[in-house]
PDB file of C-alpha atoms in Angstrom:
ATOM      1  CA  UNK A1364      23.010  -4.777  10.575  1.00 83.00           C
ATOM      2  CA  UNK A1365      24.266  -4.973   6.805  1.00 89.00           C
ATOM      3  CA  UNK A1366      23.691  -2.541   4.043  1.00 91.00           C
ATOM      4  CA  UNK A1367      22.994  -3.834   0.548  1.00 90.00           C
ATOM      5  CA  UNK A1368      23.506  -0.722  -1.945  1.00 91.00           C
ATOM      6  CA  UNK A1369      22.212  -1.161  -5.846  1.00 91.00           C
ATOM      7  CA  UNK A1370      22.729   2.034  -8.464  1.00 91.00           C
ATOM      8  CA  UNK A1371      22.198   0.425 -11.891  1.00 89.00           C
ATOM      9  CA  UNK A1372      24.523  -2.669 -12.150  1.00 89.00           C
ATOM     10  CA  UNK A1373      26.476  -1.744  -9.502  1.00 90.00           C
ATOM     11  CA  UNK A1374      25.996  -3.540  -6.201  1.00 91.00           C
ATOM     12  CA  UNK A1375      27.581  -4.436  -2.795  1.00 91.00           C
ATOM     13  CA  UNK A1376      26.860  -5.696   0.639  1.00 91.00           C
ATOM     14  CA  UNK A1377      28.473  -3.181   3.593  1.00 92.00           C
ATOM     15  CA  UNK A1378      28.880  -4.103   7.049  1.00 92.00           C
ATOM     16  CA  UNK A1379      29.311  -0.502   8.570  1.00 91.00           C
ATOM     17  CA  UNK A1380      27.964   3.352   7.171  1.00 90.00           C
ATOM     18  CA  UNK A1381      31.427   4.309   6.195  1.00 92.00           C
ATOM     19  CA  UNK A1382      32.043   1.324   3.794  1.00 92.00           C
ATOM     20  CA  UNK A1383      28.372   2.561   2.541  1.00 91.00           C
ATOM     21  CA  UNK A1384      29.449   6.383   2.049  1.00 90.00           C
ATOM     22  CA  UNK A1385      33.058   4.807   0.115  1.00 92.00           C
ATOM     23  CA  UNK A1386      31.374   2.599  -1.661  1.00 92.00           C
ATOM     24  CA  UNK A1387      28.919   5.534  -3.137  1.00 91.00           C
ATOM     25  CA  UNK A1388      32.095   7.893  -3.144  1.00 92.00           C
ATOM     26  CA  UNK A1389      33.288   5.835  -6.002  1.00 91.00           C
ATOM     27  CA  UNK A1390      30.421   6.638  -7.990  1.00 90.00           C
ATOM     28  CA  UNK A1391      30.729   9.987  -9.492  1.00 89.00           C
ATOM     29  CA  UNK A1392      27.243   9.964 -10.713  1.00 89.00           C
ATOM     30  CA  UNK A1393      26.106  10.449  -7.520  1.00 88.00           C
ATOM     31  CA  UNK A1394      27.634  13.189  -5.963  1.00 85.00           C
ATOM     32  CA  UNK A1395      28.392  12.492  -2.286  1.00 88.00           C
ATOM     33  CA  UNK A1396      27.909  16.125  -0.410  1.00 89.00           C
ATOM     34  CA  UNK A1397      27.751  15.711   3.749  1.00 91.00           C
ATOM     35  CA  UNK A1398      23.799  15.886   3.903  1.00 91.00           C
ATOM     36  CA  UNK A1399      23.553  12.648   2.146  1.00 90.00           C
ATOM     37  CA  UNK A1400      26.503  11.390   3.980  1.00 91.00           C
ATOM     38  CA  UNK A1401      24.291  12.230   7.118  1.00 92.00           C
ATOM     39  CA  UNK A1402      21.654  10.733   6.044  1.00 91.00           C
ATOM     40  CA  UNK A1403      22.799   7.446   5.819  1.00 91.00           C
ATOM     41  CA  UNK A1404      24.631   7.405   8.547  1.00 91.00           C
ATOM     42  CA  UNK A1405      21.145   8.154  10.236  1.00 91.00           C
ATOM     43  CA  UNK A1406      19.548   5.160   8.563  1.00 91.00           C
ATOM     44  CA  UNK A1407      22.140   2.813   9.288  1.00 89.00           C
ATOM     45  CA  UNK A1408      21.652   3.575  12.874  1.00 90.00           C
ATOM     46  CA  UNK A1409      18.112   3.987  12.884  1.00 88.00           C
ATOM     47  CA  UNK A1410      15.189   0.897  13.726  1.00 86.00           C
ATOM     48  CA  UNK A1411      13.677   1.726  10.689  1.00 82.00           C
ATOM     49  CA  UNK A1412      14.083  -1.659   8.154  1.00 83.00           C
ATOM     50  CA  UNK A1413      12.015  -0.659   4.921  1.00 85.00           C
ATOM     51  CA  UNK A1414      14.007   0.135   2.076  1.00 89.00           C
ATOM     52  CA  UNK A1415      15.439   3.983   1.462  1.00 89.00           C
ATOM     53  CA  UNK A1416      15.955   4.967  -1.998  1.00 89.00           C
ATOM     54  CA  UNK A1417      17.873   8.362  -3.125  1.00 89.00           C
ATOM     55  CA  UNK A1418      17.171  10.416  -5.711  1.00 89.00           C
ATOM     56  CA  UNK A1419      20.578  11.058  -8.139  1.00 89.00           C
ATOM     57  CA  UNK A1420      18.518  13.011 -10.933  1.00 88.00           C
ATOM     58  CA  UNK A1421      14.764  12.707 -12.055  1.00 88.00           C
ATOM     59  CA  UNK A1422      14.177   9.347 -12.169  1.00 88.00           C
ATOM     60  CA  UNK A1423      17.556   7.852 -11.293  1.00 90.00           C
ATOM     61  CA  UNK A1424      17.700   6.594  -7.908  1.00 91.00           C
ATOM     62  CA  UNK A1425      20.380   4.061  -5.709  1.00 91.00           C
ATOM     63  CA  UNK A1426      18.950   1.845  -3.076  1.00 92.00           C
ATOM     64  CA  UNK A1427      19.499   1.100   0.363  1.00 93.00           C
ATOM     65  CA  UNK A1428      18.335  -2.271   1.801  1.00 91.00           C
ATOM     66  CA  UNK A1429      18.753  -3.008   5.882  1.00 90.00           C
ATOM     67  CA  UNK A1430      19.667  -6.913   5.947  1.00 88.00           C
ATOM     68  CA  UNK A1431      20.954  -9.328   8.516  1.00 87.00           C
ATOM     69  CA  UNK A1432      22.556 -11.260   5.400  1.00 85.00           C
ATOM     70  CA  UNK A1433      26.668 -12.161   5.782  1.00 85.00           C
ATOM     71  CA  UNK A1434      27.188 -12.523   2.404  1.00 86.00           C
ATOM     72  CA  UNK A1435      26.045 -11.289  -0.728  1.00 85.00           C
ATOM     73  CA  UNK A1436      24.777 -14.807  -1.761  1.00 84.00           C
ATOM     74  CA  UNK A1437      22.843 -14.846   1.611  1.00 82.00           C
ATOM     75  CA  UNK A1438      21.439 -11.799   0.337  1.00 83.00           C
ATOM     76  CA  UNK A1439      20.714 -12.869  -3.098  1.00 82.00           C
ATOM     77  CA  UNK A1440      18.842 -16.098  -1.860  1.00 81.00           C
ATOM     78  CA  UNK A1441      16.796 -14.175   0.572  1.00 78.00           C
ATOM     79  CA  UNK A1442      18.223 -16.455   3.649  1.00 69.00           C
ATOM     80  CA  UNK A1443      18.523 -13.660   6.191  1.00 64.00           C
ATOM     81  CA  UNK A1444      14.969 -12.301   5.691  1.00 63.00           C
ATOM     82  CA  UNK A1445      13.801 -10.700   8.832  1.00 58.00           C
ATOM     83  CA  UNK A1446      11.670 -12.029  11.448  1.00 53.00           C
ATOM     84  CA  UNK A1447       8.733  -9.926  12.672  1.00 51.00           C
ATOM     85  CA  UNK A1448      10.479  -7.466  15.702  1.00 49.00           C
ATOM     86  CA  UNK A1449       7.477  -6.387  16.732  1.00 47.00           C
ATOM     87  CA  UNK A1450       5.059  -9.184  18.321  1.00 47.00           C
ATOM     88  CA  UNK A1451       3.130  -6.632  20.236  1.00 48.00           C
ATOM     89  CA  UNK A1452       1.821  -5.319  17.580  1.00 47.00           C
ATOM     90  CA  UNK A1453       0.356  -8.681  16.478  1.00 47.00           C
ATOM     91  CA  UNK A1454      -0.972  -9.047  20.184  1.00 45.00           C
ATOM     92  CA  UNK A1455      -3.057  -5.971  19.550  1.00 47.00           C
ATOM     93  CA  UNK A1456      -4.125  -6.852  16.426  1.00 47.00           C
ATOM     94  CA  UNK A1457      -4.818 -10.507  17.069  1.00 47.00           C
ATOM     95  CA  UNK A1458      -8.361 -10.451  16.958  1.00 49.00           C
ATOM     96  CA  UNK A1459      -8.615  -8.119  14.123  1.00 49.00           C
ATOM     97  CA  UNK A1460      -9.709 -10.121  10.559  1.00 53.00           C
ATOM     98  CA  UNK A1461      -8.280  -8.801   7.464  1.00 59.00           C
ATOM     99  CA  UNK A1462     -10.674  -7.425   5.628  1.00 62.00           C
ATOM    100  CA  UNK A1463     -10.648  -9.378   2.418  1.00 69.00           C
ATOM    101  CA  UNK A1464     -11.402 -12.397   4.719  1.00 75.00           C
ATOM    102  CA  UNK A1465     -13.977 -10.178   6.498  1.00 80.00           C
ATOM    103  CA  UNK A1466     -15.520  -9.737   3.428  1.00 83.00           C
ATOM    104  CA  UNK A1467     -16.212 -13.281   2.444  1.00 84.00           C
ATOM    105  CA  UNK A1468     -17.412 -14.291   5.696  1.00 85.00           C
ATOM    106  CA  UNK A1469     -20.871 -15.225   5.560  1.00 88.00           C
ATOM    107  CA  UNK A1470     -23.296 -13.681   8.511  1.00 86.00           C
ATOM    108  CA  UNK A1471     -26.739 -13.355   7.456  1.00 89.00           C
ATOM    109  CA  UNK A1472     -28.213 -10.390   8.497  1.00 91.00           C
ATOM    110  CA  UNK A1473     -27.982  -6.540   7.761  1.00 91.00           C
ATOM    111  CA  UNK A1474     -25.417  -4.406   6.785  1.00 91.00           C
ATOM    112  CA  UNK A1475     -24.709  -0.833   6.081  1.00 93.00           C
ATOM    113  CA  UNK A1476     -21.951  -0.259   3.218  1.00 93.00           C
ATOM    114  CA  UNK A1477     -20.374   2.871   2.105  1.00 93.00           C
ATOM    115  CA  UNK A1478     -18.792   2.671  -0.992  1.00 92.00           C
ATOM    116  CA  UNK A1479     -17.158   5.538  -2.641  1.00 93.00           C
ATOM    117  CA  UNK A1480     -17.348   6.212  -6.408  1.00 92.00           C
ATOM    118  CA  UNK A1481     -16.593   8.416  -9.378  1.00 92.00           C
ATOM    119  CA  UNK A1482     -20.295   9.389 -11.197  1.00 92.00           C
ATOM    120  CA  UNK A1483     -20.841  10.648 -14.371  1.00 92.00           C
ATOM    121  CA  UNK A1484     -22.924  13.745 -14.358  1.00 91.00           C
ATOM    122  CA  UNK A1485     -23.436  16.468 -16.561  1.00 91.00           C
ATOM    123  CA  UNK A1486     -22.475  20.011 -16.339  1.00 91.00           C
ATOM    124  CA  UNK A1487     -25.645  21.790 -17.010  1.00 92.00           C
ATOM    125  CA  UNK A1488     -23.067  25.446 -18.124  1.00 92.00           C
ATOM    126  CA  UNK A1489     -21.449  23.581 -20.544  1.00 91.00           C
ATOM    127  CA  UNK A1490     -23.537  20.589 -21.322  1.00 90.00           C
ATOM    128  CA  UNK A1491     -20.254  18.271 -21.026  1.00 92.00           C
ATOM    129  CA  UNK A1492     -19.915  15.453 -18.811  1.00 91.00           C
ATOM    130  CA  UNK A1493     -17.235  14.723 -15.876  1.00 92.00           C
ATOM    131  CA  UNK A1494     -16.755  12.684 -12.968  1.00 92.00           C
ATOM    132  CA  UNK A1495     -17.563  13.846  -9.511  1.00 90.00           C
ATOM    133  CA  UNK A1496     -16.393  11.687  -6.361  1.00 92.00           C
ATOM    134  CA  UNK A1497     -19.416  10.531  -4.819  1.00 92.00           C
ATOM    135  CA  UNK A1498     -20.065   8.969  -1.570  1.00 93.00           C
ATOM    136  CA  UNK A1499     -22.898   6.378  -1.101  1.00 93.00           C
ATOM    137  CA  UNK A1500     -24.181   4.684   2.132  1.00 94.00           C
ATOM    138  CA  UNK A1501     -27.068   2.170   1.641  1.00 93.00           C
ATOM    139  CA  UNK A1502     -28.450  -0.611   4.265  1.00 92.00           C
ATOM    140  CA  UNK A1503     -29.328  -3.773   3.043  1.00 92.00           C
ATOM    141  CA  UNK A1504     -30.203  -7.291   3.641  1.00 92.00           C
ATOM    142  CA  UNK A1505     -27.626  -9.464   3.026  1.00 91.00           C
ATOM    143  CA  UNK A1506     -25.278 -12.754   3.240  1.00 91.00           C
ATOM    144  CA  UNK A1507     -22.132 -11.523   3.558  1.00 89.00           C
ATOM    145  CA  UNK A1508     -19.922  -8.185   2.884  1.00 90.00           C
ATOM    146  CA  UNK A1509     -19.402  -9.110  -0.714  1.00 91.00           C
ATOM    147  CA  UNK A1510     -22.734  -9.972  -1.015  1.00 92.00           C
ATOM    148  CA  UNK A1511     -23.643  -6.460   0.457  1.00 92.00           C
ATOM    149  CA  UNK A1512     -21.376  -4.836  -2.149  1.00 93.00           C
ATOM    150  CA  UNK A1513     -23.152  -6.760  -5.047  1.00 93.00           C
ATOM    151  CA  UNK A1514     -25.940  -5.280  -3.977  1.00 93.00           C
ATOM    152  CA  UNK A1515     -25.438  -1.801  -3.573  1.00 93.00           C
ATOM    153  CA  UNK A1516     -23.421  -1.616  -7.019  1.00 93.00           C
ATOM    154  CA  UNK A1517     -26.225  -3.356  -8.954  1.00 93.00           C
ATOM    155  CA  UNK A1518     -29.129  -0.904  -7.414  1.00 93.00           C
ATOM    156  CA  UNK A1519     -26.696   2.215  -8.397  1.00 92.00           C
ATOM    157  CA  UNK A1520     -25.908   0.523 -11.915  1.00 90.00           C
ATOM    158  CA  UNK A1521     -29.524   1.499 -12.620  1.00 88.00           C
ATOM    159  CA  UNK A1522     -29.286   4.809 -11.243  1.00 91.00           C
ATOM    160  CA  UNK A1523     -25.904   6.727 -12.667  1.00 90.00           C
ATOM    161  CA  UNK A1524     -24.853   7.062 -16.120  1.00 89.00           C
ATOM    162  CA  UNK A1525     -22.822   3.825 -17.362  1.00 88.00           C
ATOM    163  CA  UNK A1526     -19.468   4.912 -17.191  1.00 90.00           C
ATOM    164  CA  UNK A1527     -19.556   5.522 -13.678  1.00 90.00           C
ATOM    165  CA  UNK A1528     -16.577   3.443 -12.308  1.00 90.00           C
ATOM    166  CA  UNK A1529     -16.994   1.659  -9.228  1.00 91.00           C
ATOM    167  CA  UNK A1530     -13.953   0.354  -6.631  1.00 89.00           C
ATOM    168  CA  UNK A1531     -13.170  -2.942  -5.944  1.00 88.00           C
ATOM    169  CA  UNK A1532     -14.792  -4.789  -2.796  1.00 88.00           C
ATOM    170  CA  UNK A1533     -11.185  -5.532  -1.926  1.00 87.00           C
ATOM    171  CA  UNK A1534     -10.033  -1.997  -2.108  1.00 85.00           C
ATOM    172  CA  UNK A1535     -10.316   1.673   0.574  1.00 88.00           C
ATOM    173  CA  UNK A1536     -13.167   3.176  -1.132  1.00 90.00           C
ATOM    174  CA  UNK A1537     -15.676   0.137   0.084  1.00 91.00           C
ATOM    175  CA  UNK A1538     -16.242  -0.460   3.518  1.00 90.00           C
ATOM    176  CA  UNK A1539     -19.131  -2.231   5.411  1.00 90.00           C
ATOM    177  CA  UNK A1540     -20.595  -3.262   8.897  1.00 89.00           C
ATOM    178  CA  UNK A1541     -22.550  -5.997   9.858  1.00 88.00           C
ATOM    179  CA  UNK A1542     -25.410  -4.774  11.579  1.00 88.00           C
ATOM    180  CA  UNK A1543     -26.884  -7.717  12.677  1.00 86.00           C
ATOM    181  CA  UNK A1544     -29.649 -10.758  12.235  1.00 83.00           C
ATOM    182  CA  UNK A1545     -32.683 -10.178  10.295  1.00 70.00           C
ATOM    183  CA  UNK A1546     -35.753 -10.864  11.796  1.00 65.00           C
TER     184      UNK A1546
END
């Protein structure tokens, strides 16, 4: 496994952990000391591919990028992009929907969402207004789990101050459950 390294306008391609550590020796910016030198010699022999960045100061940081490239060109044009190493966790998974297509789906029928929301309300002390995180669970008829969002936001729209903001559909703070048909 390759190491691509980026600080700033300086870049390079590494085949082994020690042309990584010279390579960042030559930068005085960033201050080689034997933890970091440690550390990447942990990465480069670790299974973990996902990117490792390192903090030089606040808000400067060099890279670290696991590839399979040969050549910085390879690199550049993305040819050595890596294959999924992991198909059993796609076995497991296999009959698991995404949940954006989930939510499009249509099934007729009922559903229970719980959607999760910041409300306006008034602080009766002070007479001021804030938000307060506010959890919601409502069961409704409806066509599908976009559908059953649309619902339940309209019916609170008429209920909470206006500048309650609601989450997306698409997002962690709105999740559903088909319940089934309706009779």
């Amino acid at each position: 496994m390759n190491l691509y390294i980026r600080y700033f306008d300086k870049e390079t391609l590494v085949y082994s952990a020690d042309e990584a550590i010279d390579f960042l020796c030559s930068i005085p910016e960033i201050g080689m000391n034997p933890q970091l030198e440690a550390d990447i010699r942990d990465y480069a022999q670790s299974e973990v591919f996902y990117p490792k960045r390192y903090k030089v100061r606040p808000r400067v940081y060099f890279i670290i990028i696991k590839t399979e490239a040969a050549t910085m060109l390879d690199f550049k044009q993305k040819k050595a992009l890596r294959t999924n190493a992991a198909p059993q966790a796609n076995d497991r998974r296999e009959g698991v929907m995404p949940s954006v297509t989930r939510l499009n789906e249509e099934r007729h029928g009922w559903y229970e969402g719980s959607l999760d929301f910041k409300r306006v309300v008034m602080v009766p002390t002070t007479g001021k207004h804030e938000y307060r995180d506010t959890h919601f669970v409502a069961r409704c008829k409806a066509l599908s789990g976009i559908d059953c969002y649309n619902r339940i936001v309209e019916h609170l729209r008429d209920r909470v101050d206006s500048r309650s903001q609601f989450p997306s559909a698409k997002g962690k703070n709105f999740k559903f459950k088909y319940l089934g048909m309706w009779k």
